[in-house]
PDB file of C-alpha atoms in Angstrom:
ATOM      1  CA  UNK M   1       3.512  -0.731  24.905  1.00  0.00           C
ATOM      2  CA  UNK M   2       5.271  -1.878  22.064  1.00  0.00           C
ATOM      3  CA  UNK M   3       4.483  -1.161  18.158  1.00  0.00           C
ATOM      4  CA  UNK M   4       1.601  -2.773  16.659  1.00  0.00           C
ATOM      5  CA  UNK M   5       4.235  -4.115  14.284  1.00  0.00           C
ATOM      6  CA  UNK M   6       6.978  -5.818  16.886  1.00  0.00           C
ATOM      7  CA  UNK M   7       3.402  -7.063  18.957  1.00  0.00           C
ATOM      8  CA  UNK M   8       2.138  -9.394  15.878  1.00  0.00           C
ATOM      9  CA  UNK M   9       6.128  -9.597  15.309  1.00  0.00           C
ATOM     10  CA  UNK M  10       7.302 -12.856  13.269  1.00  0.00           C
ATOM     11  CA  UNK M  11       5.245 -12.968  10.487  1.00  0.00           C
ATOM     12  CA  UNK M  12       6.255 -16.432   9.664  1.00  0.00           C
ATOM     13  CA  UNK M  13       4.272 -17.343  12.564  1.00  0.00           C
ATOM     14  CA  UNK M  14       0.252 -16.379  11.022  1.00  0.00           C
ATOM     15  CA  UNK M  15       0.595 -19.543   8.822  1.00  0.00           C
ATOM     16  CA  UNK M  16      -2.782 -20.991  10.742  1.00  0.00           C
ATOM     17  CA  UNK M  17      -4.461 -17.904   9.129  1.00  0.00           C
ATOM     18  CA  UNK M  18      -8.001 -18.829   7.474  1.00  0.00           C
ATOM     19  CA  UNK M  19      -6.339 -18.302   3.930  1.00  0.00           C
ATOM     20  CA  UNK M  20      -2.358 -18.909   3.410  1.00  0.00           C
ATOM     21  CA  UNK M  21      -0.702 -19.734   0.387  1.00  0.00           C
ATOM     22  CA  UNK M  22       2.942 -20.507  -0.617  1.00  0.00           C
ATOM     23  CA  UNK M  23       4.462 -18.617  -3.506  1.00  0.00           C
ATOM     24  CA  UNK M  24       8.142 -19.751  -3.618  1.00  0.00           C
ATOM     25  CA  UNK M  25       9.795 -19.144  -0.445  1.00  0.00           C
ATOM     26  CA  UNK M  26       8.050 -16.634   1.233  1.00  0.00           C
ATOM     27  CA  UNK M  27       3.830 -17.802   2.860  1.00  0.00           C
ATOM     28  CA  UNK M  28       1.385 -15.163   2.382  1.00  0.00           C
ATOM     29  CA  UNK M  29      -1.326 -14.411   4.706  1.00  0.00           C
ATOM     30  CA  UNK M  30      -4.610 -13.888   3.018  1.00  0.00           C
ATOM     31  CA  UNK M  31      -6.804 -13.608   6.191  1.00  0.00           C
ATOM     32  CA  UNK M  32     -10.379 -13.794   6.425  1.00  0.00           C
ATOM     33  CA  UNK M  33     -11.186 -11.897   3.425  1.00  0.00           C
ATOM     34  CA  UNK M  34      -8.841 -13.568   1.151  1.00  0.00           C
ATOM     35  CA  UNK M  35      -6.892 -10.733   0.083  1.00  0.00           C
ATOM     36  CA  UNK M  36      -4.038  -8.583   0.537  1.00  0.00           C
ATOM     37  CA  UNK M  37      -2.774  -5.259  -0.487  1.00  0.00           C
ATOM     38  CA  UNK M  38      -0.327  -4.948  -3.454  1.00  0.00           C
ATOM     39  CA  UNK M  39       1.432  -2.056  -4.199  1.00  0.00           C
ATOM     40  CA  UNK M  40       2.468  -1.107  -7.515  1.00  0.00           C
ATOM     41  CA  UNK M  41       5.888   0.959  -7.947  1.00  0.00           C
ATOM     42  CA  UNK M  42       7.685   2.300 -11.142  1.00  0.00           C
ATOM     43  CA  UNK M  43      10.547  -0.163 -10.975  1.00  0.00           C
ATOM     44  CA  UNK M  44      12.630   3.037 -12.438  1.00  0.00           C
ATOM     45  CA  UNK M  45      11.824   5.925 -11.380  1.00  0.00           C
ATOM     46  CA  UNK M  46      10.475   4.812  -7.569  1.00  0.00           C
ATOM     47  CA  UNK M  47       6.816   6.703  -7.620  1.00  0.00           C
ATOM     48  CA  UNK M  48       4.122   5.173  -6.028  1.00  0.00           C
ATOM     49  CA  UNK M  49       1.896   4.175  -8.760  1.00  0.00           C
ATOM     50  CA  UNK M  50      -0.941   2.854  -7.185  1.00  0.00           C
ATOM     51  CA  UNK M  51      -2.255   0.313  -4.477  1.00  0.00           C
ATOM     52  CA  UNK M  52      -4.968  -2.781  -5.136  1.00  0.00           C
ATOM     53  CA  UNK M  53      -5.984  -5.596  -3.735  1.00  0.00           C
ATOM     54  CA  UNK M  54      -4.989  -9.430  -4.218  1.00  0.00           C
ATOM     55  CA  UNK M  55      -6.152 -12.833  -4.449  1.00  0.00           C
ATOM     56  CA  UNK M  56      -4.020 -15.943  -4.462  1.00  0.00           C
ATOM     57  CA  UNK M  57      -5.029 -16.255  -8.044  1.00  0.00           C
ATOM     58  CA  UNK M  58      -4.622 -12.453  -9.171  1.00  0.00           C
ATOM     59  CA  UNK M  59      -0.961 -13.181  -7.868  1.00  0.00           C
ATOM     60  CA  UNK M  60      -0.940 -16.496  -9.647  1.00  0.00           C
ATOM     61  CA  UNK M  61      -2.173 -14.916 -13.142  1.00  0.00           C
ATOM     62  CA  UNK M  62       1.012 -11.997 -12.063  1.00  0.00           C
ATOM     63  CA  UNK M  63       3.588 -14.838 -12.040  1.00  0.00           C
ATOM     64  CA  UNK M  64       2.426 -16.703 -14.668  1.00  0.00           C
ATOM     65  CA  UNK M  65       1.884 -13.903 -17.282  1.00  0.00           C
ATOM     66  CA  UNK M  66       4.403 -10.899 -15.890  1.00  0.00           C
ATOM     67  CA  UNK M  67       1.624  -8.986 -16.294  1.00  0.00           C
ATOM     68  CA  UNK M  68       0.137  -7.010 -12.728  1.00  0.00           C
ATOM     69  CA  UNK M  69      -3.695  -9.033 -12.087  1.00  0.00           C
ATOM     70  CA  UNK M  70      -5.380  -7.787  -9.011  1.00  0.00           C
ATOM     71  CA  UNK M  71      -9.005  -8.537  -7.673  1.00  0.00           C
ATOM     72  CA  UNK M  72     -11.691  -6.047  -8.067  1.00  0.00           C
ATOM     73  CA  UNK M  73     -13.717  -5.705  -4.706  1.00  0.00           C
ATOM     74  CA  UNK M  74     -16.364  -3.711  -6.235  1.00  0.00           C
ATOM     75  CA  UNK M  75     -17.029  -6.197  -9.635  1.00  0.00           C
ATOM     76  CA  UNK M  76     -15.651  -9.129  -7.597  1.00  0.00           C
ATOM     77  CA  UNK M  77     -13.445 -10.400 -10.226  1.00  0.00           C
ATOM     78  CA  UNK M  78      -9.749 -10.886 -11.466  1.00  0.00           C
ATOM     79  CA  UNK M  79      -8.777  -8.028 -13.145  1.00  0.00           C
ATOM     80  CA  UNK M  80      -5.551  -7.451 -15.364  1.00  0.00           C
ATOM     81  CA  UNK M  81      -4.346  -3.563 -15.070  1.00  0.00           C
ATOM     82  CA  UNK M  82      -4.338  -2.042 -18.355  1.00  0.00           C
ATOM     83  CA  UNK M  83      -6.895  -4.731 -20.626  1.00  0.00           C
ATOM     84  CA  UNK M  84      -9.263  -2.451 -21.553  1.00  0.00           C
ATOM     85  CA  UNK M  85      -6.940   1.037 -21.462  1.00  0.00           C
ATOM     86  CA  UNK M  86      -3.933  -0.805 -22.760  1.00  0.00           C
ATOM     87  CA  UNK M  87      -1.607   0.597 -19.818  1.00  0.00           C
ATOM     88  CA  UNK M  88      -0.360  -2.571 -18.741  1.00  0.00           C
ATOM     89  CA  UNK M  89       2.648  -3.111 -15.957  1.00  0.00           C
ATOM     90  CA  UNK M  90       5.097  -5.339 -17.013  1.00  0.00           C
ATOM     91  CA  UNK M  91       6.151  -6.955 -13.405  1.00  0.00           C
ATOM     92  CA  UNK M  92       9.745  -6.983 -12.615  1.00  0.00           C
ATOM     93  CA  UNK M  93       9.626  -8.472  -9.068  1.00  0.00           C
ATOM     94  CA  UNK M  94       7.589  -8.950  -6.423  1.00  0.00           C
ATOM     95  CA  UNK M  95       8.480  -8.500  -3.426  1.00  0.00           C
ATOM     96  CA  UNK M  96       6.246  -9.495   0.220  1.00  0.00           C
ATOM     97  CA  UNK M  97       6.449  -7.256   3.713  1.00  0.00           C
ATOM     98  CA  UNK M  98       7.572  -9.081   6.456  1.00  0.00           C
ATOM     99  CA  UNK M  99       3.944 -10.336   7.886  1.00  0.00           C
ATOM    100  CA  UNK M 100       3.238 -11.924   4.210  1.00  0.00           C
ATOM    101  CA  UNK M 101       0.197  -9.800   4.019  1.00  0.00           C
ATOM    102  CA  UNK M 102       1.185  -7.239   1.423  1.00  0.00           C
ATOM    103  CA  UNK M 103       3.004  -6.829  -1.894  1.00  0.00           C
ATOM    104  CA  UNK M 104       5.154  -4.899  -3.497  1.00  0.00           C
ATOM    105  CA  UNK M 105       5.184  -5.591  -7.209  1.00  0.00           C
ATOM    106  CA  UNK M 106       8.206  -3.182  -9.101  1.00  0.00           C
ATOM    107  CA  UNK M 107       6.989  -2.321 -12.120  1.00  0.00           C
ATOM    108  CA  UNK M 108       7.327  -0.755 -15.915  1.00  0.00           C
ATOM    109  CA  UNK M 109       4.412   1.079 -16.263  1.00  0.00           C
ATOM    110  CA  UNK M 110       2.829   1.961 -19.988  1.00  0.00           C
ATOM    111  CA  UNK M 111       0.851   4.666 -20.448  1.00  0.00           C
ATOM    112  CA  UNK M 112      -0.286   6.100 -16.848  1.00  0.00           C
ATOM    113  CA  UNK M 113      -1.807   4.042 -13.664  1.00  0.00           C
ATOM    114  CA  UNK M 114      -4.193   5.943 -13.128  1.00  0.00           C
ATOM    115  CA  UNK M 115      -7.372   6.161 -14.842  1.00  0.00           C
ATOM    116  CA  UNK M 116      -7.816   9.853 -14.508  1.00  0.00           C
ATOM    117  CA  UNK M 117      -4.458  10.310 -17.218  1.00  0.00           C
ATOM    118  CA  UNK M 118      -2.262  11.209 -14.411  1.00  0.00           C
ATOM    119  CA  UNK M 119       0.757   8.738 -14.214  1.00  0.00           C
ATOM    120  CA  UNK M 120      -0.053   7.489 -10.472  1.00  0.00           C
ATOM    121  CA  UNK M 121      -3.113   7.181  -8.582  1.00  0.00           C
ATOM    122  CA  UNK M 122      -1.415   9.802  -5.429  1.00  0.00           C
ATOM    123  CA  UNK M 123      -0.708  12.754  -7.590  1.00  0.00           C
ATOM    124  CA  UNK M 124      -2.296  15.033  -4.830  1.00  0.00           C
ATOM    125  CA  UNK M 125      -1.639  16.041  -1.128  1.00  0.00           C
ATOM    126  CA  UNK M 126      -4.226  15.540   1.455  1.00  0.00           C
ATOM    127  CA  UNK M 127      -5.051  19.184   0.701  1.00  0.00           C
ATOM    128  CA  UNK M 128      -6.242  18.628  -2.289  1.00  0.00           C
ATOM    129  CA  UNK M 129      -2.572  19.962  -4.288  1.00  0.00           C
ATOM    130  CA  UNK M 130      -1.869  18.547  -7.385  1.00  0.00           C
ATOM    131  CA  UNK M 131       1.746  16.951  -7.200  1.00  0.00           C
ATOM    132  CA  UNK M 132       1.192  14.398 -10.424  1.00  0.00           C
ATOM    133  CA  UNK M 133       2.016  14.714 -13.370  1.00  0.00           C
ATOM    134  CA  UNK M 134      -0.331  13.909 -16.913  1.00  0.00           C
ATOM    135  CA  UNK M 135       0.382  10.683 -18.491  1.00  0.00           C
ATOM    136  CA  UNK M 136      -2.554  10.693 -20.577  1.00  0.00           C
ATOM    137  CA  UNK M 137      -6.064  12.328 -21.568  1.00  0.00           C
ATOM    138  CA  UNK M 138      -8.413   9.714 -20.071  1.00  0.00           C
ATOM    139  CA  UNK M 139     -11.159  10.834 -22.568  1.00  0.00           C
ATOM    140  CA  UNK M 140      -9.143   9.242 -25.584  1.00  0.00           C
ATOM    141  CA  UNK M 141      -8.523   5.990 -23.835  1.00  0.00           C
ATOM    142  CA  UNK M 142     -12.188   5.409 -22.127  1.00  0.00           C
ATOM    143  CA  UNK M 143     -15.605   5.326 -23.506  1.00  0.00           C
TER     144      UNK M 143
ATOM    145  CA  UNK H   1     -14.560  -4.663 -19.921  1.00  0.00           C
ATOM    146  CA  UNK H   2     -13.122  -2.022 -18.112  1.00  0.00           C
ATOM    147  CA  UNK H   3     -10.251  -1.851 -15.733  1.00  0.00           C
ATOM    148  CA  UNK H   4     -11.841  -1.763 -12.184  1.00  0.00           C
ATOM    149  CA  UNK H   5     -10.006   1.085 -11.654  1.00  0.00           C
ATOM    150  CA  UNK H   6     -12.042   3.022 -14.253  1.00  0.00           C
ATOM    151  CA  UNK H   7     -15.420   1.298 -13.491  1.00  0.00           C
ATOM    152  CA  UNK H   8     -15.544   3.119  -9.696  1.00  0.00           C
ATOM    153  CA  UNK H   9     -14.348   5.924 -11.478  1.00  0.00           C
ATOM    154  CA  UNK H  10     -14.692   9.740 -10.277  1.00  0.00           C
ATOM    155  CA  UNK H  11     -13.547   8.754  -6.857  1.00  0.00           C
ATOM    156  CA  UNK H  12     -14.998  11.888  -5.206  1.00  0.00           C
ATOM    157  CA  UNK H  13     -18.366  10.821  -6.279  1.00  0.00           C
ATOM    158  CA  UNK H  14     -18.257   8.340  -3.035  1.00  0.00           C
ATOM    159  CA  UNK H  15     -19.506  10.625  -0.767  1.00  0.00           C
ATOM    160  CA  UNK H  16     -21.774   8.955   0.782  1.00  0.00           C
ATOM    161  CA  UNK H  17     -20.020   6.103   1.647  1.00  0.00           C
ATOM    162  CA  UNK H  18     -20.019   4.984   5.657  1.00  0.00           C
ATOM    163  CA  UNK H  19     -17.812   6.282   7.069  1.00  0.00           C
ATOM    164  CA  UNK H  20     -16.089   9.757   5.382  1.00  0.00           C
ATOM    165  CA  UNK H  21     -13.640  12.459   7.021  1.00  0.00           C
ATOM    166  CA  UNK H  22     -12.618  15.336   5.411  1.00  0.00           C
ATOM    167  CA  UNK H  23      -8.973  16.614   5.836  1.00  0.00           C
ATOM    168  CA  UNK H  24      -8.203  19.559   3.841  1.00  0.00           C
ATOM    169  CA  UNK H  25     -10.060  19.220   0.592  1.00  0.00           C
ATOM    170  CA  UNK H  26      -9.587  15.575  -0.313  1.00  0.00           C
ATOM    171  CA  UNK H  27     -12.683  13.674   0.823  1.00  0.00           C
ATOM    172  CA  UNK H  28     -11.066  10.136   2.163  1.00  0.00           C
ATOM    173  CA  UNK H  29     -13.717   7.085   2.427  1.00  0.00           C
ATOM    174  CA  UNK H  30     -12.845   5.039   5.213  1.00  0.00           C
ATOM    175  CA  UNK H  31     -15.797   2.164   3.823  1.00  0.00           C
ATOM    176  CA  UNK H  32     -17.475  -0.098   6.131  1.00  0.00           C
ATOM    177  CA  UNK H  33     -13.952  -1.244   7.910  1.00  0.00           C
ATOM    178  CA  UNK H  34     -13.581   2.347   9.055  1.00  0.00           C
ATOM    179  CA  UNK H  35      -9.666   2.154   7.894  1.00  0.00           C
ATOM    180  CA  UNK H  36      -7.830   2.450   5.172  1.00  0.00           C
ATOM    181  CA  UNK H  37      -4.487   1.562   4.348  1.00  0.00           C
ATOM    182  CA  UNK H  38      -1.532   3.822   4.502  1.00  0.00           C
ATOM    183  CA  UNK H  39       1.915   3.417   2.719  1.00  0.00           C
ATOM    184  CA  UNK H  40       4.993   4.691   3.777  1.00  0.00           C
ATOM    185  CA  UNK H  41       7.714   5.798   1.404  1.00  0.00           C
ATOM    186  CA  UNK H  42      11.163   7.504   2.356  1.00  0.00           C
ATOM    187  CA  UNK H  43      10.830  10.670   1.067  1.00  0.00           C
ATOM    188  CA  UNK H  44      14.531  10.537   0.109  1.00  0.00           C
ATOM    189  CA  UNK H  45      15.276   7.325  -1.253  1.00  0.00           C
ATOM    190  CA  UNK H  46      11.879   6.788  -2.742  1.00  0.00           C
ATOM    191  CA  UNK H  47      12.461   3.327  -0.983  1.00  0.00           C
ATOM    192  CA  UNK H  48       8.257   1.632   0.016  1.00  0.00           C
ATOM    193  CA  UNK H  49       9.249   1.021   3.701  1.00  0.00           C
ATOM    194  CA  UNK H  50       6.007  -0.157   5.197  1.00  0.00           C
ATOM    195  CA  UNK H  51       2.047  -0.331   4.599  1.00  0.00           C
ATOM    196  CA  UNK H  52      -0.507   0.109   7.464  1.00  0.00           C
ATOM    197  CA  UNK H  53      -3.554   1.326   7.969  1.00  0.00           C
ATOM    198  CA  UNK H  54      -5.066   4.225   9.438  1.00  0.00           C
ATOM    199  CA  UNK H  55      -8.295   5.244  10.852  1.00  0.00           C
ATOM    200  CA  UNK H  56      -9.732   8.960  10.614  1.00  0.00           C
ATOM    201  CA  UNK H  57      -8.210   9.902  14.323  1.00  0.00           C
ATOM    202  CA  UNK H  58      -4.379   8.310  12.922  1.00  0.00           C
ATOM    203  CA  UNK H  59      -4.397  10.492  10.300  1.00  0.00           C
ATOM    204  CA  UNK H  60      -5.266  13.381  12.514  1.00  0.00           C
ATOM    205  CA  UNK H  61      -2.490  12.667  14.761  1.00  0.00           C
ATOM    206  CA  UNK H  62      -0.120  12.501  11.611  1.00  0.00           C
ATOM    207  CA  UNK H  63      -1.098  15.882  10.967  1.00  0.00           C
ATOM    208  CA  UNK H  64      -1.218  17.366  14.216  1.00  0.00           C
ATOM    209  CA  UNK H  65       2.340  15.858  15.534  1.00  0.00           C
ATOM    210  CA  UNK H  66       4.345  15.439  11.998  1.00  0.00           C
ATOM    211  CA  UNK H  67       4.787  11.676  12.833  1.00  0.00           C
ATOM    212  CA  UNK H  68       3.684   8.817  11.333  1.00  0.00           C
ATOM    213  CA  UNK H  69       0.213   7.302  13.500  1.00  0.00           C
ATOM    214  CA  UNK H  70      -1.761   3.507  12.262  1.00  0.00           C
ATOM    215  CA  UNK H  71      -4.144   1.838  13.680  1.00  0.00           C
ATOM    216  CA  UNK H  72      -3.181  -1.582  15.284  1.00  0.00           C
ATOM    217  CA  UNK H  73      -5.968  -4.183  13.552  1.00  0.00           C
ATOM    218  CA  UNK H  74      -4.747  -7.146  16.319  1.00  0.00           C
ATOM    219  CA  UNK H  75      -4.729  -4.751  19.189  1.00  0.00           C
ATOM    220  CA  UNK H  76      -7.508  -2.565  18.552  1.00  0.00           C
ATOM    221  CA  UNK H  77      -5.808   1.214  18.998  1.00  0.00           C
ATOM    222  CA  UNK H  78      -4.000   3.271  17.559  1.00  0.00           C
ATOM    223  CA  UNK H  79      -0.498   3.654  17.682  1.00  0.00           C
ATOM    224  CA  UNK H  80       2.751   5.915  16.768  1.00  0.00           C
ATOM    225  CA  UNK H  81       5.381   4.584  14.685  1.00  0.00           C
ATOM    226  CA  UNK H  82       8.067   3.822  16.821  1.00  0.00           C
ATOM    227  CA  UNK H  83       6.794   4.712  20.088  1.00  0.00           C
ATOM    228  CA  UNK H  84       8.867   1.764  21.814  1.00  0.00           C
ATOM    229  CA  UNK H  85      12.119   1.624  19.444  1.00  0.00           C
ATOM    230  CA  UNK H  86      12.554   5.091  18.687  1.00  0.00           C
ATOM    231  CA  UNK H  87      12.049   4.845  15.008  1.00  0.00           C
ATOM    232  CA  UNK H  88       9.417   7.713  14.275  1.00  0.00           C
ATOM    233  CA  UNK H  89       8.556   8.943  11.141  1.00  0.00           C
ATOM    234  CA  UNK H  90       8.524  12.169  10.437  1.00  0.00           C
ATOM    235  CA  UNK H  91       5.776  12.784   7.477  1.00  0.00           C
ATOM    236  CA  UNK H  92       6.865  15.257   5.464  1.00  0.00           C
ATOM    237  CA  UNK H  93       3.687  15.057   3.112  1.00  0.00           C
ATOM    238  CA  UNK H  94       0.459  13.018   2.810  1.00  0.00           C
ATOM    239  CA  UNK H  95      -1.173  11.923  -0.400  1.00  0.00           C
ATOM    240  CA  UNK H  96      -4.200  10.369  -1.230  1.00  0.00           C
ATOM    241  CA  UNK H  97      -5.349   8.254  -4.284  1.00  0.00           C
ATOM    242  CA  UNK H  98      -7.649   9.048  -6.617  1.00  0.00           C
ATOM    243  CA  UNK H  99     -10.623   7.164  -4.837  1.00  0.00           C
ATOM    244  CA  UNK H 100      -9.540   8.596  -1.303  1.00  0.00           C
ATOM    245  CA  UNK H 101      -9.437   5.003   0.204  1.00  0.00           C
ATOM    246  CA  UNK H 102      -5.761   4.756   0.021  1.00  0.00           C
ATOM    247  CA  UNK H 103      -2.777   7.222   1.442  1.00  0.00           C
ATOM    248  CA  UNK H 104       0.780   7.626   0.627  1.00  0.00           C
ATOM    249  CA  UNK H 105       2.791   8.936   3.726  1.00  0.00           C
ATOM    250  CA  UNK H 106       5.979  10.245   2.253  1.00  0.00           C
ATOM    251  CA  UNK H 107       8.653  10.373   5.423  1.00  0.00           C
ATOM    252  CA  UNK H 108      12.005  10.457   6.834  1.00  0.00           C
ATOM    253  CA  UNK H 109      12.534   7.801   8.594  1.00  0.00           C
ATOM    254  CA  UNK H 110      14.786   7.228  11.724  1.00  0.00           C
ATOM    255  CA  UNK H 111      16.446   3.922  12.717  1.00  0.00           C
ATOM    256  CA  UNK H 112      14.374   1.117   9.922  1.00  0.00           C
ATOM    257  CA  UNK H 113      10.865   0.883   9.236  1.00  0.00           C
ATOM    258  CA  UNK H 114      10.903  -3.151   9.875  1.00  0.00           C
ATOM    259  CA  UNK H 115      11.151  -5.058  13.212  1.00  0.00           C
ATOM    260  CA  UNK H 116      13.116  -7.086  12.343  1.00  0.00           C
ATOM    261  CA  UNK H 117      15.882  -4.857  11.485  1.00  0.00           C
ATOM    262  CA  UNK H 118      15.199  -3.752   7.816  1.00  0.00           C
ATOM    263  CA  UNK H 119      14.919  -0.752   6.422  1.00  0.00           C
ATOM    264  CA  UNK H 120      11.731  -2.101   5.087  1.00  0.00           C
ATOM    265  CA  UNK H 121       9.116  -4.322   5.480  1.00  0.00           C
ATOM    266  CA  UNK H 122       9.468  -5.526   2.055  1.00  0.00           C
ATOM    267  CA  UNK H 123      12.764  -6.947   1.820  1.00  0.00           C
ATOM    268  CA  UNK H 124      12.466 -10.389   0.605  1.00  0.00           C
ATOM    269  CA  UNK H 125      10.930 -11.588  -2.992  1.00  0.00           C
ATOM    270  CA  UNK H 126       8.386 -13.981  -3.125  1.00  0.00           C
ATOM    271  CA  UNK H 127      10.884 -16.409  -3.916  1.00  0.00           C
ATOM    272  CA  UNK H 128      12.222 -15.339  -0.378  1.00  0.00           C
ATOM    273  CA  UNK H 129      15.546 -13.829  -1.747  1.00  0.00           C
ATOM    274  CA  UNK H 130      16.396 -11.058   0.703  1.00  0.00           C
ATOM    275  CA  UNK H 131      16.915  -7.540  -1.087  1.00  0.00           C
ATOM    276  CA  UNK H 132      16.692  -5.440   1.434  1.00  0.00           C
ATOM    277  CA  UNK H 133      19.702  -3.378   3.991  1.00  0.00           C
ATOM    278  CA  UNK H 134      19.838  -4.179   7.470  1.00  0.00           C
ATOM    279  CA  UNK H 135      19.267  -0.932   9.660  1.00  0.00           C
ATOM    280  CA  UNK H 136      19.434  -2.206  13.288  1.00  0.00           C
ATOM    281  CA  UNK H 137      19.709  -5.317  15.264  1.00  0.00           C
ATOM    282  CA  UNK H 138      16.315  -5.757  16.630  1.00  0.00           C
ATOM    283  CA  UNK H 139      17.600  -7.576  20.140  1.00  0.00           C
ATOM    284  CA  UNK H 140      19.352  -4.204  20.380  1.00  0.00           C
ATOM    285  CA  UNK H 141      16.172  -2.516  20.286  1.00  0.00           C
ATOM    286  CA  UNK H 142      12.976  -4.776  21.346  1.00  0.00           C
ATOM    287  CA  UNK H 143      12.961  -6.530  24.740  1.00  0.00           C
TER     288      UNK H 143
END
């Protein structure tokens, strides 16, 4: 009995996965449903913004533009956080767990990540307590 | 054009998604996979140490024992946190995102989060420039 994480141990290894691709140094591990999670982080203060999902080319788009793309499941598109609300994250680093098959992006958030106005997507316990805090009144940013 | 995050908006509205557990009064959605994934931050250093995922039973034996449980993907079961090296996590507080198909474990964790020796799992950029502390030698730990 060992963890699940020391059983699929080095990472480095998955790189006959169905979807791989190299960004600098480190291989990702897309799987079979070409994606990954990323999480988002306030490069500054340390919350937990938010977590989404990633294609090669949402992490592409990230690198290219410093601007945090992810992959909508649900519309099945590219999507760049904050183009419609304007609460874009400026991407300070990204940073990949030691399987290759999820991010970390650090981040400078505007505005708030989450599209209810608080400023991350966790702001309550499992027991329903509100922990957030208010970043922004959703009802002046969305239609 | 809106952000995908606001187009699946009022997260509790997915009720009757496949597979849904209730713990406490956030309604999680566990989707057709029947996990979602689970981060875990050190409650102390604010530090992202890991991301897993969890079924409904892992996060019931979160709650019920204080330590961190996941659901092994490659080996089918679930599992504890450091059941083999020692290096539990002791979840101070859950949180779930706005959509309930996403958790934040917030925890104190003994020994590192990573097996091979890190603190955490993400400790190298993309550009594979390490970042991260050593914790522990893993031969020291893992057989």
């Amino acid at each position: 009995m060992t963890d699940a994480h020391s059983a699929d141990a080095d990472g480095e290894g998955d790189a006959e996965a169905e979807a791989d691709a190299d960004f600098g140094a480190v291989e990702l591990d897309f799987g079979e449903t070409g994606r990954i999670p990323a999480i988002a982080q306030d490069a500054d203060t340390g919350d937990v913004l938010m977590l989404a999902y990633v294609t090669p080319e949402a992490v592409e788009r990230t690198r290219e533009t410093g601007l945090a793309h992810y992959y909508s499941r649900s519309r099945e598109e590219l999507w760049q956080k904050g183009s419609t609300s304007g609460h874009v994250q400026h991407v300070r680093e990204v940073r990949a767990d030691c399987d290759g098959d999820a991010l970390l992006y650090l981040v400078e958030q505007e505005g708030g990540a989450c599209h209810t106005g608080y400023e991350s997507c966790f702001y309550r316990t499992l027991d329903g307590e509100v922990v957030g805090e208010k970043a922004f009144d959703p009802d002046d940013v969305y239609e």
